[in-house]
CSV table of C-alpha atoms in Angstrom, one decimal:
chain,number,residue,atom,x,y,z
A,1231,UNK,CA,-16.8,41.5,-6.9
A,1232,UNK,CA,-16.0,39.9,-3.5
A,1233,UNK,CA,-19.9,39.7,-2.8
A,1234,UNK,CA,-20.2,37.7,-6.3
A,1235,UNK,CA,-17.2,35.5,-4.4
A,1236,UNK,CA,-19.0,35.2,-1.4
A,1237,UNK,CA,-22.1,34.0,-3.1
A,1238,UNK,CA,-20.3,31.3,-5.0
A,1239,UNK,CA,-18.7,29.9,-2.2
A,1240,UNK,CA,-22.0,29.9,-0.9
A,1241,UNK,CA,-23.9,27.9,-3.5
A,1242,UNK,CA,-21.1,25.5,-3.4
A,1243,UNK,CA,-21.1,24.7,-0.1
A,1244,UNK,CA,-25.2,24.5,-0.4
A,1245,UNK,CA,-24.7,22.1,-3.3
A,1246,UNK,CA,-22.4,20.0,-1.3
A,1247,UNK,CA,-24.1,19.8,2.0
A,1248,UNK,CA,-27.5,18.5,-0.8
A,1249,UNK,CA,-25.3,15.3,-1.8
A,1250,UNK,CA,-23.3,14.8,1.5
A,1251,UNK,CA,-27.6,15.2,3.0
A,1252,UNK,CA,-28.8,12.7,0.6
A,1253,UNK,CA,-26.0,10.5,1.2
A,1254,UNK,CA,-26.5,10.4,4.7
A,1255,UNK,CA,-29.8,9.6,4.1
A,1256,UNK,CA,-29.7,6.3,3.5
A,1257,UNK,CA,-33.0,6.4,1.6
A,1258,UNK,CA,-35.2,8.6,-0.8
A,1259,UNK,CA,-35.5,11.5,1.0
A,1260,UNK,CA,-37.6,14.9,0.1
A,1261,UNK,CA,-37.6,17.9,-1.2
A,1262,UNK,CA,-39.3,19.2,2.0
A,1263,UNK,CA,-36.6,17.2,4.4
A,1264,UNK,CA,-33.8,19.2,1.8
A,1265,UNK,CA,-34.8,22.4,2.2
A,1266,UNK,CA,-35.9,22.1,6.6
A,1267,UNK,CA,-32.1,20.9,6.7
A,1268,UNK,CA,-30.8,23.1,4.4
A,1269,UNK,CA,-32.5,26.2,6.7
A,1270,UNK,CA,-33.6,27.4,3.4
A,1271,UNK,CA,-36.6,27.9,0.9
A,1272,UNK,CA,-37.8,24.9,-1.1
A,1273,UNK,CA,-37.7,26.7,-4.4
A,1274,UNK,CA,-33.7,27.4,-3.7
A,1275,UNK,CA,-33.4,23.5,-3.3
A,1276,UNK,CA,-35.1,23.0,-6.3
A,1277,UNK,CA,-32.4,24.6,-8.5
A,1278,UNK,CA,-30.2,22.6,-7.2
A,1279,UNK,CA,-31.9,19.4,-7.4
A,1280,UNK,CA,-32.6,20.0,-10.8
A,1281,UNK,CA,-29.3,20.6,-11.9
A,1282,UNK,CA,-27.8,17.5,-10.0
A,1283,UNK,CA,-30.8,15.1,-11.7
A,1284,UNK,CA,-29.5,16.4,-15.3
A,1285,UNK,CA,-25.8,15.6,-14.4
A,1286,UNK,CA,-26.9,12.2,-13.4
A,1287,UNK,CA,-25.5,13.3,-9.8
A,1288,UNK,CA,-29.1,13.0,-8.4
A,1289,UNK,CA,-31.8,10.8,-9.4
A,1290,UNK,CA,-36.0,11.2,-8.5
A,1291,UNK,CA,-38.1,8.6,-7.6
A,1292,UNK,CA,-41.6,8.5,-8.6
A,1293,UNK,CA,-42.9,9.4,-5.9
A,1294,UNK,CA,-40.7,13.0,-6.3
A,1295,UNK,CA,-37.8,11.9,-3.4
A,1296,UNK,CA,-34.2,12.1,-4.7
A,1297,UNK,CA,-31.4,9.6,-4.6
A,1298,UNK,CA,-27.6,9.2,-5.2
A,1299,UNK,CA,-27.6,9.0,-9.5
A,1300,UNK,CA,-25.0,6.7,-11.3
A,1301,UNK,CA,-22.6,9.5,-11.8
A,1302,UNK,CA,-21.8,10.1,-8.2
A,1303,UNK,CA,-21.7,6.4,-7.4
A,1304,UNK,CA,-19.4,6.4,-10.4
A,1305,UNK,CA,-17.1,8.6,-9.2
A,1306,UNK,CA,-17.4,7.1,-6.0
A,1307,UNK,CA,-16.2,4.4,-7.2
A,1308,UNK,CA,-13.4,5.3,-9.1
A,1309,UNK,CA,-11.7,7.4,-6.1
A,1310,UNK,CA,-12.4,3.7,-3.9
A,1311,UNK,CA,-10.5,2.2,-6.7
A,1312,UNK,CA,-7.6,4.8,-6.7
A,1313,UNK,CA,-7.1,3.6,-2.9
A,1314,UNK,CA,-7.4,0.5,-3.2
A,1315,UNK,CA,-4.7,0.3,-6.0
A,1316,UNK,CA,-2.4,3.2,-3.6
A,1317,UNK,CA,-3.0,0.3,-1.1
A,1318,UNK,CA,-2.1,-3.0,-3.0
A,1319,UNK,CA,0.5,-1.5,-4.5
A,1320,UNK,CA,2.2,0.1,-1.5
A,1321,UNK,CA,4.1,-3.4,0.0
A,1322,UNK,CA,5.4,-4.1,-3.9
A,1323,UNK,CA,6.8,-0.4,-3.8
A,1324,UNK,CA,9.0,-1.0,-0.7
A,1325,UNK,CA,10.2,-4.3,-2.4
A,1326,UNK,CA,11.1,-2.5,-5.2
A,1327,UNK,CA,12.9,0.3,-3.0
A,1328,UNK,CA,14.5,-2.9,-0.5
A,1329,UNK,CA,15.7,-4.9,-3.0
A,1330,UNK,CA,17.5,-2.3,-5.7
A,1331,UNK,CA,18.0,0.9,-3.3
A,1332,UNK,CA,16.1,3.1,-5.9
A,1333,UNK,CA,13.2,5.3,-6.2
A,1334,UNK,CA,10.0,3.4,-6.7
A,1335,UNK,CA,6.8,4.9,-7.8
A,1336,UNK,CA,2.8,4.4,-8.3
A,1337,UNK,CA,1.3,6.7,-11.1
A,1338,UNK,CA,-2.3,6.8,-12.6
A,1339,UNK,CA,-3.9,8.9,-15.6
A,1340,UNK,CA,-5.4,12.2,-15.0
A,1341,UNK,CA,-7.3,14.6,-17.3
A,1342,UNK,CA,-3.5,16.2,-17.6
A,1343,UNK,CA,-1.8,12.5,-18.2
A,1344,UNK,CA,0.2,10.8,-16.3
A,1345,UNK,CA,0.6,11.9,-12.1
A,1346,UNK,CA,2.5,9.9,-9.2
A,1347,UNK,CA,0.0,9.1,-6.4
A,1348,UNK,CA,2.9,6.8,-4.1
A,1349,UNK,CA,6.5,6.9,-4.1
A,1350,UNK,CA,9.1,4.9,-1.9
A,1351,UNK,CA,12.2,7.0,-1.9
A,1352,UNK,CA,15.8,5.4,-2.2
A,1353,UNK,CA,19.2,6.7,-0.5
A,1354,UNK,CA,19.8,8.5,-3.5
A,1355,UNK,CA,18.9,12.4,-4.7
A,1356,UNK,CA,16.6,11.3,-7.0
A,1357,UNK,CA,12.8,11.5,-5.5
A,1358,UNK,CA,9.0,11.4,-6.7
A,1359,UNK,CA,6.8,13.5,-5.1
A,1360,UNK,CA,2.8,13.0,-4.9
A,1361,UNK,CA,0.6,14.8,-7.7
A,1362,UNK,CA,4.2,14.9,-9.8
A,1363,UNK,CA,3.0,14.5,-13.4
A,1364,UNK,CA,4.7,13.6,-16.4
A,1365,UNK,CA,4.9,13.4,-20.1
A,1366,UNK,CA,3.0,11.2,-21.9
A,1367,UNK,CA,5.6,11.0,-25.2
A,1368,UNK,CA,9.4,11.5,-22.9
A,1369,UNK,CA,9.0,9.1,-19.8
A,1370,UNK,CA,8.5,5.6,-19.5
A,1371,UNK,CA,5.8,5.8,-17.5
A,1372,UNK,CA,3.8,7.7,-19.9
A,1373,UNK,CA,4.8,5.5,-22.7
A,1374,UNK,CA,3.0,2.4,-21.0
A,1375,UNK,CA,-0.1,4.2,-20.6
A,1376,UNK,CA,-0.1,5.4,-24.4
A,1377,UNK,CA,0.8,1.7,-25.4
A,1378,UNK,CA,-2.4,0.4,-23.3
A,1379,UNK,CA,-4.8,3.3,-23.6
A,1380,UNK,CA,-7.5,3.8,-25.9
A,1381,UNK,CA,-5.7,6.4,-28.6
A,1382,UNK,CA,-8.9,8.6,-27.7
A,1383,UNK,CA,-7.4,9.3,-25.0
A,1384,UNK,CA,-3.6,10.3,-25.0
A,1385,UNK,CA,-4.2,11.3,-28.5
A,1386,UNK,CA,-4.3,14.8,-27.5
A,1387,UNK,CA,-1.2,15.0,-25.2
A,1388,UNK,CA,0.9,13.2,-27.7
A,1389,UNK,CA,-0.2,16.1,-30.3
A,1390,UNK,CA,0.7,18.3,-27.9
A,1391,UNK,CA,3.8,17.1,-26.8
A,1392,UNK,CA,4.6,16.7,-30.2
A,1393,UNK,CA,3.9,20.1,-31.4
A,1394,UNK,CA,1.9,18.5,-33.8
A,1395,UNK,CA,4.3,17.4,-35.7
A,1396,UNK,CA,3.3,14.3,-38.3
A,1397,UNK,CA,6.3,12.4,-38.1
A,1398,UNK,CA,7.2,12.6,-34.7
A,1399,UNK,CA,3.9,11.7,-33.9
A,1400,UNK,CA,4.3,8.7,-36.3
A,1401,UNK,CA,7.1,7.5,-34.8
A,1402,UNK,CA,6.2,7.5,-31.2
A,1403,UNK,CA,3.2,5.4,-32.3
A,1404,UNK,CA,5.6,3.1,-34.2
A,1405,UNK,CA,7.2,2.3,-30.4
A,1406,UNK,CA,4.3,1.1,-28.7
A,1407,UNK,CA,3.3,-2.2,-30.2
A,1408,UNK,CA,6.7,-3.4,-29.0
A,1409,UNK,CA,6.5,-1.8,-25.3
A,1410,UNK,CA,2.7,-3.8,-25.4
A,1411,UNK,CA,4.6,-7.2,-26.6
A,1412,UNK,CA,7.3,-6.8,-24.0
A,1413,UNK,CA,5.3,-5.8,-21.1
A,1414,UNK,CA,7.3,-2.8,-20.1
A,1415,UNK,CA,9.0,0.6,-21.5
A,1416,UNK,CA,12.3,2.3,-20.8
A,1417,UNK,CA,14.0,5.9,-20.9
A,1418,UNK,CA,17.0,6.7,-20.7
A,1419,UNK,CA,17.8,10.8,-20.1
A,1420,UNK,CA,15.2,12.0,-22.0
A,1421,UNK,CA,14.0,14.2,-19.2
A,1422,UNK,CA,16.8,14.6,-16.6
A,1423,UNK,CA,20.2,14.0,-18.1
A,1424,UNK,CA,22.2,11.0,-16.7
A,1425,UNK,CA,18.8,9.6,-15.5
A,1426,UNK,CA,17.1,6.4,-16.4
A,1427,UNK,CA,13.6,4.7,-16.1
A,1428,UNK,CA,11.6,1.3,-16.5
A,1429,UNK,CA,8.1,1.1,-16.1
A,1430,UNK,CA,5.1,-1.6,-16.6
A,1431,UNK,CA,1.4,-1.2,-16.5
A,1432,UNK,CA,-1.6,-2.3,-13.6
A,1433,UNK,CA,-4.4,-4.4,-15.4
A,1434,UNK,CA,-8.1,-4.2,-13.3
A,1435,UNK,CA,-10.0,-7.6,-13.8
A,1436,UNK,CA,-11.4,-5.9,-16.7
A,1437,UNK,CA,-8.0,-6.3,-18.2
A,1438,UNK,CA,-7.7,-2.4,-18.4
A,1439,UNK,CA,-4.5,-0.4,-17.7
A,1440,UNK,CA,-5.1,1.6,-14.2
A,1441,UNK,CA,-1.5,2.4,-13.2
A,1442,UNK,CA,1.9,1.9,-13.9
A,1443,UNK,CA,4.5,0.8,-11.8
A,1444,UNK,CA,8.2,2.9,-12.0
A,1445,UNK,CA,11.7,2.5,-10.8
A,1446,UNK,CA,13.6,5.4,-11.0
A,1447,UNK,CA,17.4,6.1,-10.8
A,1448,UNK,CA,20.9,6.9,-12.6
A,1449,UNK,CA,21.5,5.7,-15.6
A,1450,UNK,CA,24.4,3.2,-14.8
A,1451,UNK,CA,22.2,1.7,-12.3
A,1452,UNK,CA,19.2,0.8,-14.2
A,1453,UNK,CA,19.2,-2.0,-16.1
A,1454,UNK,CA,16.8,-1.6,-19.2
A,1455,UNK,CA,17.2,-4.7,-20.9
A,1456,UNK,CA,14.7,-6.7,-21.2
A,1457,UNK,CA,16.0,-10.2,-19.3
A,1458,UNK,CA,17.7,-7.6,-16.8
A,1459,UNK,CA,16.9,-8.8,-12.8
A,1460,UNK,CA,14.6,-4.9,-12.4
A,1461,UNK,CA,13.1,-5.5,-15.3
A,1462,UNK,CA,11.3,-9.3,-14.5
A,1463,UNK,CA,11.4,-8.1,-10.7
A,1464,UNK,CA,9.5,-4.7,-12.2
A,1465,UNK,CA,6.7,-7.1,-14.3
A,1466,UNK,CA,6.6,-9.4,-11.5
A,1467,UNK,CA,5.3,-7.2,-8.9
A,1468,UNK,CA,3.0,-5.1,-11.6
A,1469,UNK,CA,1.4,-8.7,-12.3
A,1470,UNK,CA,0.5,-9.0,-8.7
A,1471,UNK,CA,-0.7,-5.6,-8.3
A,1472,UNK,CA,-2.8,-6.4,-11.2
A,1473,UNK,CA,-4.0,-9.9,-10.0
A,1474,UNK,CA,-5.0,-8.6,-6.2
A,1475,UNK,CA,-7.5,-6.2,-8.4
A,1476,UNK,CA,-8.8,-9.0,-9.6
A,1477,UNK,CA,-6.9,-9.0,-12.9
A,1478,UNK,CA,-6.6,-12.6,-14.7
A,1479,UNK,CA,-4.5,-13.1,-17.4
């Protein structure tokens, strides 16, 4: 059993060092150049090549040399993206933070909903921690991204969340036409008593939701409303987020 370990440690590492080779290489390179920097057999490579040309992570040239495919780039992409918005967003954070002493935070949508990816803590004992995730159907956050999101997508969390039940699922989705029309969603202590939230959604220049701006804090301290000085401060700063990615209304 721990050989069987060792040996799928060892393709992975094998299949990495392929793309990280290929990568490096700045151009089509070869089977033969694989497998000489590889220090192994040409018909190993091969198994892995052909594998990574199916899942689009590879492509082949005519002339038989292999290239980054569109799936890498697009992941690629999509982690330079993530960054890029941890960055943008960062200075609107500490605004946030600086200007209403509570805890700020970044989230974006995973394969397991809604996770934080940047925080700015306030003075307080409440705090957000990197990689925190949370409900889809109980926070506010999640509630923006359901109200934005293509239903393909959350429609499985909210089932779940919901325990499949018909009409609470019914009347979760009766919520977010009005969250979409306003611009922003609220909780108040429906997942730590006493605690309240407001969040509003990060548009790309596709006009696609890509994260969700928070603040976080006691209930007598955030104001939910929607004219309330957090709430336009909130919108304000998501809308400039949105508009450094290249967002335009």
């Amino acid at each position: 059993m721990e050989d069987n370990k060792k040996q799928g440690i060892q393709s992975i590492e094998i299949g990495v060092s392929i793309l990280q080779l290929v990568a490096a290489a700045e151009r089509p390179i070869s089977i033969t150049e694989l497998a000489e920097l590889c220090q192994t057999s040409k018909s190993k490579i091969y198994r892995y090549l052909n594998s990574f040309v199916r899942t689009g992570m590879l492509a082949k040239n005519p002339d038989s040399k292999y290239v980054l495919g569109k799936e890498i780039l697009r992941l690629g992409l999509k982690a330079s993206n993530d960054i890029k918005i941890v960055d943008i967003a960062q200075p609107f954070l500490l605004q946030l933070k600086d200007k209403f002493n509570e805890t700020c935070g970044l989230a974006l949508y995973g394969k397991n909903g809604p996770f934080f990816v940047s925080w700015e803590e306030s003075a307080g004992p409440i705090g957000i921690k990197v990689g925190s995730k949370v409900g889809v159907t109980d926070s506010a956050t999640g509630k923006v991204f359901a109200s934005y999101l293509p239903e393909t997508v959350t429609e499985p969390l909210i089932v779940r969340e919901l325990e499949n039940d018909p009409n609470a699922i019914n009347d979760f989705k009766k919520i977010l036409p009005s969250i979409r029309k306003n611009g922003y969603s609220y909780t108040v202590g429906t997942i730590v008593q006493g605690i309240s939230a407001v969040a509003s959604p990060v548009f790309d220049r596709n006009n696609t939701i890509v994260a969700v701006l928070s603040v976080v804090g006691f209930y007598n301290s955030i104001d939910t409303t929607p004219d309330s000085e957090m709430v336009k401060n909130l919108k304000q700063c998501s809308e400039q987020i949105s508009t450094e990615l290249g967002w335009n209304e």
